[in-house]
Amino acid sequence: MRKATRTQWIKCAIALVLYLAFLVWVKSWLGLIVIPFIFDIYITKIIPWSFWKKSKNPAVRSVMSWVDAIVFALIAVYFVNIYVFQNYQIPSSSLEKSMLVGDFLYVSKMSYGPRVPNTPLSMPLAQHTLPVINTKSYIEWPQWKYKRVPGFGKVKLNDIVVFNFPAGDTVALNNQMSDFYTIAYSLGQNMYPGKVDMDSLTRKQQRTVYDLYYNAGRKQILSNPKEFGEVVIRPVDRRENYVKRCVGLPGDTLQIIDGQVMIDGKATENPEDLQFNYFVQTTGPGISEEMFRELGISKDDQMLMTDSQSWEGGLLDMGLNGRNAQGSLNPVYHLPLTKKMYNTLNGNKKLIHKIVMEPETYSGQMYPLNLHTQWNRNNYGPIWIPAKGATITLTDDNLPIYERIIRAYEGNKLEVKEDGIYINDVKTDKYTFQMDYYWMMGDNRHNSADSRYWGFVPEDHIVGKPLVVWLSLDKDRGWFDGKIRWNRLFKWVG
């Protein structure tokens, strides 16, 4: 062993101090086993880490130099991606116009404290699937329990937050755009035609109907892998990343009245670019592409109602009865509009005949699927958001709201028997929550699959906070026609 130089000792000391500081931060003393290897790299050099540099074959030296650089880069990216920040692209219009499809964001892991990964053996920059070869990007063993290291703060009301999709624990690979539970419930409903009068049923009978639908649908999914694909279970940190706005914090009671979010009975401040869906009927001519661009409505959000046989009855019921000289309905568009966009169109009487908000028949099934309510997108709740350490009394009316938390998110065995509720084989009507939970919604209120559809976001699913838009591309435009949204580059996320 050669005698180490002063420079080597200084480098070794700096590396060890930084590494020990990292271990203190993440509270993981298991990492102490790496210290002898760090010492060897700088001082003892017993392990021939750079053996390839002594090779007489220049090809070996060249290839291994690239391998060495790539391995170092992957390790660096791995730790930066887990503990500092990651890149995220806005995939859908659920947060428009606050966040636009095609925005690339830096998501800070430090804002709420980075999580120690559940699946530490994974490929950097791949969420759950490796591209091209289409295999899992992680090894399922070992799986570590949830732990979050200290960060700069906690999730606040109206923060835009990136999180793992809570209902993404079970996924049918050919239907990844919808959550497994909603697919199963819908399939089961279709297998038993005829509308059930839920108002005439007790809560116990309603649960029986739900279980019948869900189990029938689940069986159909599992027995048809060609149609639905393989059904896989994903750990928390390997579930899809979603981005929404936090509109409810732990301990809050949330209610939505006519589209206005209320917290503990008080109206919250609405985002500036809040959107709802409307049917817009023109006086005759259609809306030009230039006007759509000025309004900021993407091609994906421009829906022209053309099939009069399918739509006319419903449109007439909404009062959209403007007709042309031939007696046909004037063009009707289905569009998401902010208040400003609504006022712009509504003020153009030469072009616009009438604007009607999309009715709640378009809502779909609200969370929880197994609780019969009159809730919809614009009128929902009240619903209490669980806080860590809080204890509630479980009833037939609130058990469907919280049973997924008890079972799936906090890992308890829950059974409903004739004589009551059993948690971990103990009869009880009380439950104390082990984590904080949040309520997330999109600013594009009628085009957002959010907590109204799949419920609470547990604290262990929180990924980070978007800080800045570093690139924004408009997929409706060409490279020489405004594809790069220059006004959004390096824009701070509000």
XYZ file of C-alpha atoms in Angstrom:
494
model
C 0.000 0.000 0.000
C 1.379 3.333 -1.049
C 1.518 6.145 1.461
C -1.385 8.539 0.955
C -0.601 12.137 0.137
C -1.902 15.132 2.054
C -4.260 15.955 -0.823
C -5.742 12.438 -0.685
C -6.354 12.760 3.042
C -8.080 16.122 2.563
C -10.304 14.740 -0.215
C -11.130 11.696 1.900
C -12.009 13.853 4.913
C -14.301 16.096 2.833
C -16.043 13.066 1.278
C -16.551 11.419 4.682
C -17.908 14.593 6.306
C -20.381 15.132 3.475
C -21.437 11.488 3.516
C -21.892 11.436 7.321
C -23.934 14.649 7.092
C -26.126 12.921 4.503
C -26.619 9.909 6.812
C -27.590 12.193 9.695
C -30.100 13.955 7.422
C -31.756 10.742 6.203
C -31.366 9.049 9.624
C -29.988 5.864 8.099
C -27.097 4.371 10.000
C -27.120 1.330 7.748
C -25.165 3.518 5.357
C -22.134 3.347 7.679
C -21.138 0.121 5.916
C -20.105 2.258 2.918
C -17.479 4.230 4.886
C -14.691 1.608 4.516
C -15.182 1.699 0.742
C -14.922 5.508 0.672
C -11.740 5.249 2.750
C -10.353 2.646 0.365
C -11.076 4.766 -2.712
C -8.989 7.666 -1.378
C -6.435 6.104 0.987
C -5.818 2.339 1.116
C -6.703 1.525 -2.524
C -6.921 -2.202 -1.799
C -9.751 -2.674 -4.293
C -8.542 -1.944 -7.850
C -11.344 0.513 -8.691
C -9.538 1.779 -11.812
C -7.961 -1.468 -12.973
C -8.901 -0.748 -16.585
C -6.590 2.280 -16.715
C -3.588 -0.081 -16.657
C -4.829 -2.164 -19.581
C -2.508 -2.305 -22.595
C -5.522 -2.522 -24.890
C -6.632 1.014 -25.901
C -10.127 -0.255 -26.810
C -10.601 -1.574 -23.270
C -9.424 1.729 -21.789
C -11.759 3.688 -24.081
C -14.833 1.543 -23.437
C -14.260 1.355 -19.700
C -13.765 5.105 -19.433
C -17.235 5.528 -20.914
C -18.673 2.845 -18.614
C -17.055 4.542 -15.622
C -18.531 7.934 -16.604
C -21.990 6.480 -17.245
C -22.070 4.602 -13.933
C -20.995 7.737 -12.058
C -23.649 9.803 -13.880
C -26.388 7.261 -13.129
C -25.488 7.199 -9.441
C -25.445 11.009 -9.298
C -28.773 11.263 -11.134
C -30.249 8.593 -8.844
C -29.500 10.568 -5.685
C -30.400 13.949 -7.180
C -33.681 12.533 -8.482
C -34.607 11.057 -5.088
C -33.430 13.741 -2.691
C -33.213 17.070 -4.544
C -35.446 17.469 -7.601
C -36.852 15.654 -10.587
C -38.164 16.673 -13.976
C -41.897 16.370 -14.627
C -43.957 16.984 -17.755
C -47.597 18.107 -17.584
C -49.467 15.323 -19.434
C -53.092 16.522 -19.260
C -55.183 19.687 -19.105
C -56.420 19.184 -15.524
C -54.520 22.263 -14.244
C -55.016 24.554 -17.227
C -54.538 27.446 -17.468
C -52.261 27.485 -14.406
C -50.169 24.672 -15.893
C -50.291 23.898 -19.620
C -49.953 20.581 -21.431
C -46.341 20.513 -22.597
C -44.911 22.351 -19.580
C -41.698 20.807 -18.247
C -41.225 21.428 -14.532
C -38.510 21.179 -11.939
C -40.151 19.477 -8.965
C -38.459 20.210 -5.647
C -38.158 17.216 -3.311
C -36.744 19.497 -0.621
C -39.908 21.610 -0.294
C -41.804 18.974 1.715
C -38.859 16.730 2.534
C -37.706 13.924 0.211
C -38.898 10.381 0.816
C -36.503 7.514 1.312
C -37.469 5.259 -1.635
C -39.748 2.278 -1.030
C -37.940 0.447 -3.845
C -34.285 1.516 -3.629
C -33.092 -0.752 -6.457
C -34.412 1.063 -9.499
C -33.294 2.681 -12.730
C -33.025 6.484 -12.584
C -35.436 8.569 -14.686
C -37.899 5.684 -15.175
C -41.040 5.738 -13.034
C -42.149 2.121 -13.321
C -41.409 0.856 -16.845
C -38.228 0.837 -18.918
C -38.862 2.219 -22.417
C -38.301 0.069 -25.520
C -37.894 -3.227 -23.622
C -41.132 -2.530 -21.687
C -40.159 -4.198 -18.412
C -40.278 -3.013 -14.799
C -37.707 -0.354 -13.995
C -37.311 -1.496 -10.392
C -36.636 -4.613 -8.339
C -39.391 -5.327 -5.826
C -37.008 -6.537 -3.116
C -36.092 -4.983 -0.794
C -39.046 -2.707 -0.038
C -38.486 -0.143 2.708
C -41.188 1.366 4.885
C -42.251 4.971 4.436
C -39.848 7.544 5.827
C -39.578 11.239 4.957
C -36.491 13.241 5.834
C -36.703 16.897 6.952
C -37.473 19.473 4.278
C -38.230 23.184 4.075
C -41.903 22.987 5.008
C -45.238 21.227 4.653
C -47.987 21.198 2.052
C -50.033 24.396 2.288
C -53.505 25.245 1.035
C -53.520 26.030 -2.712
C -50.033 24.591 -3.279
C -49.598 22.810 -6.606
C -48.306 19.365 -5.634
C -46.861 16.348 -7.446
C -47.881 13.044 -5.856
C -48.172 9.350 -6.624
C -51.645 8.356 -7.811
C -53.311 6.776 -4.747
C -55.640 4.510 -6.748
C -52.677 3.367 -8.864
C -51.736 0.514 -6.539
C -53.499 -1.992 -8.788
C -53.186 -1.496 -12.550
C -54.548 -3.315 -15.607
C -51.698 -2.649 -18.026
C -53.900 -2.234 -21.107
C -56.108 0.317 -19.297
C -53.655 2.466 -17.371
C -55.545 5.713 -18.011
C -58.346 4.626 -15.641
C -58.009 3.274 -12.130
C -58.652 -0.430 -11.626
C -61.441 0.031 -9.089
C -63.573 2.299 -11.270
C -63.125 -0.020 -14.258
C -64.174 -3.047 -12.198
C -67.203 -1.294 -10.710
C -68.378 -0.031 -14.119
C -67.967 -3.452 -15.728
C -69.917 -5.054 -12.889
C -72.739 -2.539 -13.266
C -72.990 -3.323 -16.969
C -73.187 -7.038 -16.234
C -76.347 -6.482 -14.163
C -78.609 -4.336 -16.369
C -81.450 -2.441 -14.754
C -81.248 0.568 -12.464
C -81.162 -0.238 -8.753
C -83.145 2.159 -6.544
C -80.416 2.841 -3.987
C -82.698 5.197 -2.032
C -84.828 2.196 -1.048
C -81.849 0.217 0.299
C -80.152 0.260 3.685
C -76.433 0.973 3.912
C -75.798 -2.757 4.408
C -77.802 -3.571 1.277
C -75.987 -0.873 -0.673
C -72.656 -2.414 0.353
C -73.896 -5.790 -0.887
C -74.780 -4.286 -4.270
C -71.381 -2.582 -4.521
C -69.532 -5.794 -3.611
C -71.537 -7.665 -6.245
C -70.651 -5.126 -8.956
C -66.982 -4.805 -7.993
C -66.276 -8.527 -7.609
C -68.023 -9.338 -10.909
C -66.034 -6.645 -12.709
C -62.763 -7.679 -11.068
C -63.318 -11.290 -12.121
C -63.952 -10.177 -15.703
C -60.719 -8.151 -15.781
C -58.635 -10.993 -14.379
C -60.141 -13.540 -16.763
C -59.512 -11.407 -19.881
C -55.779 -10.589 -19.938
C -55.809 -10.099 -23.722
C -58.304 -7.254 -23.390
C -57.240 -5.675 -20.113
C -53.610 -6.769 -19.888
C -51.719 -8.139 -16.945
C -52.885 -6.853 -13.561
C -49.914 -5.634 -11.513
C -49.449 -4.266 -8.003
C -47.191 -1.212 -7.707
C -45.390 0.087 -4.603
C -46.194 3.670 -3.569
C -43.146 5.293 -5.169
C -43.691 3.437 -8.465
C -47.258 4.621 -9.011
C -47.975 7.222 -11.676
C -47.087 10.827 -10.849
C -50.043 13.232 -10.787
C -50.047 17.002 -10.329
C -53.005 18.855 -8.799
C -53.737 21.746 -6.460
C -54.151 21.051 -2.741
C -57.583 22.429 -1.773
C -57.969 20.635 1.572
C -55.524 19.968 4.434
C -55.517 17.375 7.243
C -58.336 18.087 9.707
C -60.310 20.287 7.300
C -63.965 19.703 6.498
C -64.385 20.252 2.758
C -67.549 20.907 0.804
C -68.166 22.054 -2.771
C -71.262 24.183 -3.349
C -72.077 25.230 -6.922
C -68.432 24.761 -7.873
C -67.068 26.816 -4.941
C -64.761 24.968 -2.550
C -65.624 25.587 1.094
C -63.297 24.774 3.994
C -64.909 24.584 7.429
C -67.875 26.508 6.037
C -65.847 29.357 4.480
C -65.246 29.902 0.750
C -61.618 29.491 -0.309
C -59.840 31.725 -2.797
C -60.301 30.416 -6.327
C -57.336 30.096 -8.697
C -57.227 32.938 -11.196
C -57.570 30.565 -14.155
C -60.310 28.306 -12.790
C -62.132 26.560 -15.653
C -65.462 24.806 -16.195
C -66.912 23.073 -19.257
C -69.557 24.811 -21.327
C -71.644 24.205 -24.420
C -71.161 27.190 -26.715
C -73.600 27.706 -29.595
C -72.701 30.187 -32.333
C -75.110 32.287 -34.394
C -74.112 30.480 -37.566
C -70.424 30.600 -38.453
C -68.031 28.439 -36.512
C -65.287 29.674 -34.193
C -62.095 30.296 -36.156
C -58.777 28.681 -35.344
C -57.353 32.170 -34.810
C -59.938 32.859 -32.093
C -59.207 29.494 -30.459
C -55.534 30.468 -30.359
C -56.325 33.863 -28.859
C -58.474 32.201 -26.203
C -55.780 29.606 -25.526
C -57.975 26.555 -26.209
C -55.934 23.608 -27.490
C -57.114 21.334 -30.296
C -57.657 18.506 -27.819
C -60.152 20.700 -25.955
C -62.063 21.798 -29.078
C -65.075 19.527 -29.474
C -67.638 20.333 -32.169
C -70.966 18.576 -31.644
C -71.706 17.272 -35.150
C -73.919 14.223 -34.675
C -77.362 15.820 -34.387
C -79.090 12.470 -33.968
C -77.028 11.725 -30.856
C -76.942 15.206 -29.349
C -79.895 17.343 -30.442
C -82.346 16.237 -27.757
C -79.924 16.979 -24.943
C -78.826 20.274 -26.445
C -82.425 21.424 -26.846
C -83.084 20.571 -23.202
C -80.260 22.968 -22.341
C -81.868 25.759 -24.352
C -79.403 25.540 -27.233
C -82.040 25.902 -29.939
C -80.540 28.423 -32.339
C -81.108 27.274 -35.921
C -79.940 28.309 -39.372
C -82.096 29.051 -42.434
C -82.305 25.331 -43.252
C -83.700 24.542 -39.791
C -80.598 22.724 -38.514
C -78.976 23.546 -35.200
C -76.239 26.142 -35.425
C -72.756 24.830 -34.510
C -72.351 23.867 -30.849
C -68.916 23.515 -29.222
C -68.022 21.747 -25.996
C -65.237 23.865 -24.444
C -63.438 24.492 -21.135
C -63.556 28.211 -20.298
C -62.098 30.461 -17.628
C -64.198 33.391 -16.432
C -62.226 35.706 -18.724
C -62.708 33.410 -21.727
C -66.420 33.098 -20.926
C -66.833 36.877 -20.801
C -64.918 37.311 -24.076
C -67.145 34.865 -25.936
C -70.390 35.891 -24.252
C -69.736 39.528 -25.159
C -69.446 38.698 -28.862
C -73.177 38.658 -29.688
C -72.527 38.576 -33.436
C -70.826 35.203 -33.085
C -72.271 33.611 -29.924
C -75.927 32.668 -29.546
C -75.797 31.069 -26.075
C -73.400 29.564 -23.520
C -74.593 26.877 -21.085
C -72.539 25.169 -18.371
C -72.129 21.435 -18.819
C -74.827 19.693 -16.701
C -73.936 17.352 -13.862
C -75.179 14.316 -15.769
C -71.596 14.338 -17.109
C -70.092 13.967 -13.613
C -69.692 10.218 -13.495
C -69.368 8.192 -10.298
C -67.990 10.144 -7.340
C -65.819 8.884 -4.480
C -66.506 6.642 -2.674
C -68.002 4.254 -5.216
C -69.729 2.219 -2.516
C -71.579 5.105 -0.836
C -74.878 6.284 -2.278
C -74.996 10.093 -2.236
C -76.272 12.903 -4.425
C -72.733 14.295 -4.758
C -71.368 15.494 -8.084
C -68.455 17.607 -9.359
C -70.047 20.947 -8.455
C -71.810 19.892 -5.255
C -69.824 17.507 -3.091
C -69.537 16.688 0.581
C -69.182 17.739 3.318
C -66.286 15.366 3.884
C -63.730 15.424 6.713
C -60.059 15.026 5.728
C -58.180 12.745 8.157
C -55.288 14.064 10.250
C -52.545 11.992 11.868
C -53.462 11.037 15.435
C -57.142 11.964 15.070
C -59.709 9.365 16.145
C -63.159 8.962 14.605
C -66.227 6.869 15.344
C -66.973 4.578 12.415
C -70.579 4.368 11.235
C -72.446 2.852 8.296
C -72.487 6.323 6.752
C -68.759 7.145 6.981
C -67.114 3.700 6.786
C -67.176 3.679 2.941
C -65.333 7.037 2.989
C -62.491 5.853 5.217
C -62.226 2.099 4.673
C -59.709 2.434 1.824
C -57.490 4.430 4.160
C -57.784 1.791 6.873
C -57.176 -1.135 4.529
C -54.963 -0.005 1.659
C -53.030 3.026 2.903
C -52.479 2.037 6.539
C -52.354 -1.728 6.067
C -55.040 -2.995 8.442
C -57.367 -5.951 8.142
C -60.951 -4.636 8.119
C -64.082 -6.800 8.147
C -67.739 -5.864 8.379
C -69.663 -8.633 10.147
C -73.235 -9.005 11.314
C -72.373 -7.789 14.799
C -70.148 -4.869 13.813
C -66.782 -3.713 12.449
C -63.581 -5.660 13.099
C -60.131 -4.144 12.616
C -57.244 -6.598 12.888
C -59.739 -9.146 14.339
C -60.793 -6.789 17.150
C -64.364 -5.504 17.268
C -64.377 -1.702 17.396
C -66.160 1.393 16.168
C -63.101 3.655 16.616
C -60.111 4.293 14.400
C -57.026 6.491 14.873
C -55.320 7.633 11.691
C -51.589 7.014 11.282
C -50.919 9.570 8.545
C -52.038 12.980 7.321
C -54.220 13.158 4.219
C -54.872 15.812 1.575
C -57.593 16.695 -0.939
C -56.310 17.453 -4.441
C -58.237 18.989 -7.350
C -57.475 20.371 -10.787
C -58.126 23.989 -11.768
C -59.851 22.643 -14.883
C -62.714 21.490 -12.677
C -64.731 19.550 -15.249
C -61.721 17.959 -16.962
C -59.874 16.660 -13.922
C -59.729 13.150 -12.482
C -59.016 14.146 -8.894
C -59.961 13.522 -5.262
C -63.640 13.838 -6.103
C -63.248 10.564 -8.029
C -60.635 8.588 -6.080
C -60.426 10.186 -2.660
C -57.670 11.224 -0.296
C -53.947 11.573 -0.981
C -51.872 10.055 1.876
C -48.781 11.899 3.058
C -46.537 9.022 1.946
C -47.680 9.638 -1.657
C -46.491 13.277 -1.701
C -43.551 13.656 -4.120
C -42.724 17.353 -4.186
C -43.579 20.875 -5.241
C -43.154 22.218 -8.788
C -40.968 25.315 -8.662
C -40.308 26.500 -12.188
C -41.302 25.813 -15.799
C -37.973 25.337 -17.580
C -39.474 24.506 -20.983
C -42.958 24.703 -22.523
C -43.927 23.178 -25.871
C -47.267 23.641 -27.637
C -48.014 20.372 -29.453
C -50.586 22.124 -31.667
C -47.913 24.274 -33.321
C -44.808 23.730 -35.425
C -41.245 24.673 -34.498
C -41.462 27.807 -36.671
C -45.025 28.601 -35.614
C -44.764 29.231 -31.893
C -44.149 25.687 -30.647
C -41.893 27.002 -27.897
C -43.904 29.140 -25.488
C -41.139 31.653 -24.803
C -43.248 33.609 -22.297
C -43.410 30.549 -20.023
C -39.698 29.682 -19.970
C -38.314 29.863 -16.414
C -41.699 30.958 -15.095
C -42.156 30.358 -11.372
C -45.070 28.104 -10.463
C -47.598 29.944 -8.294
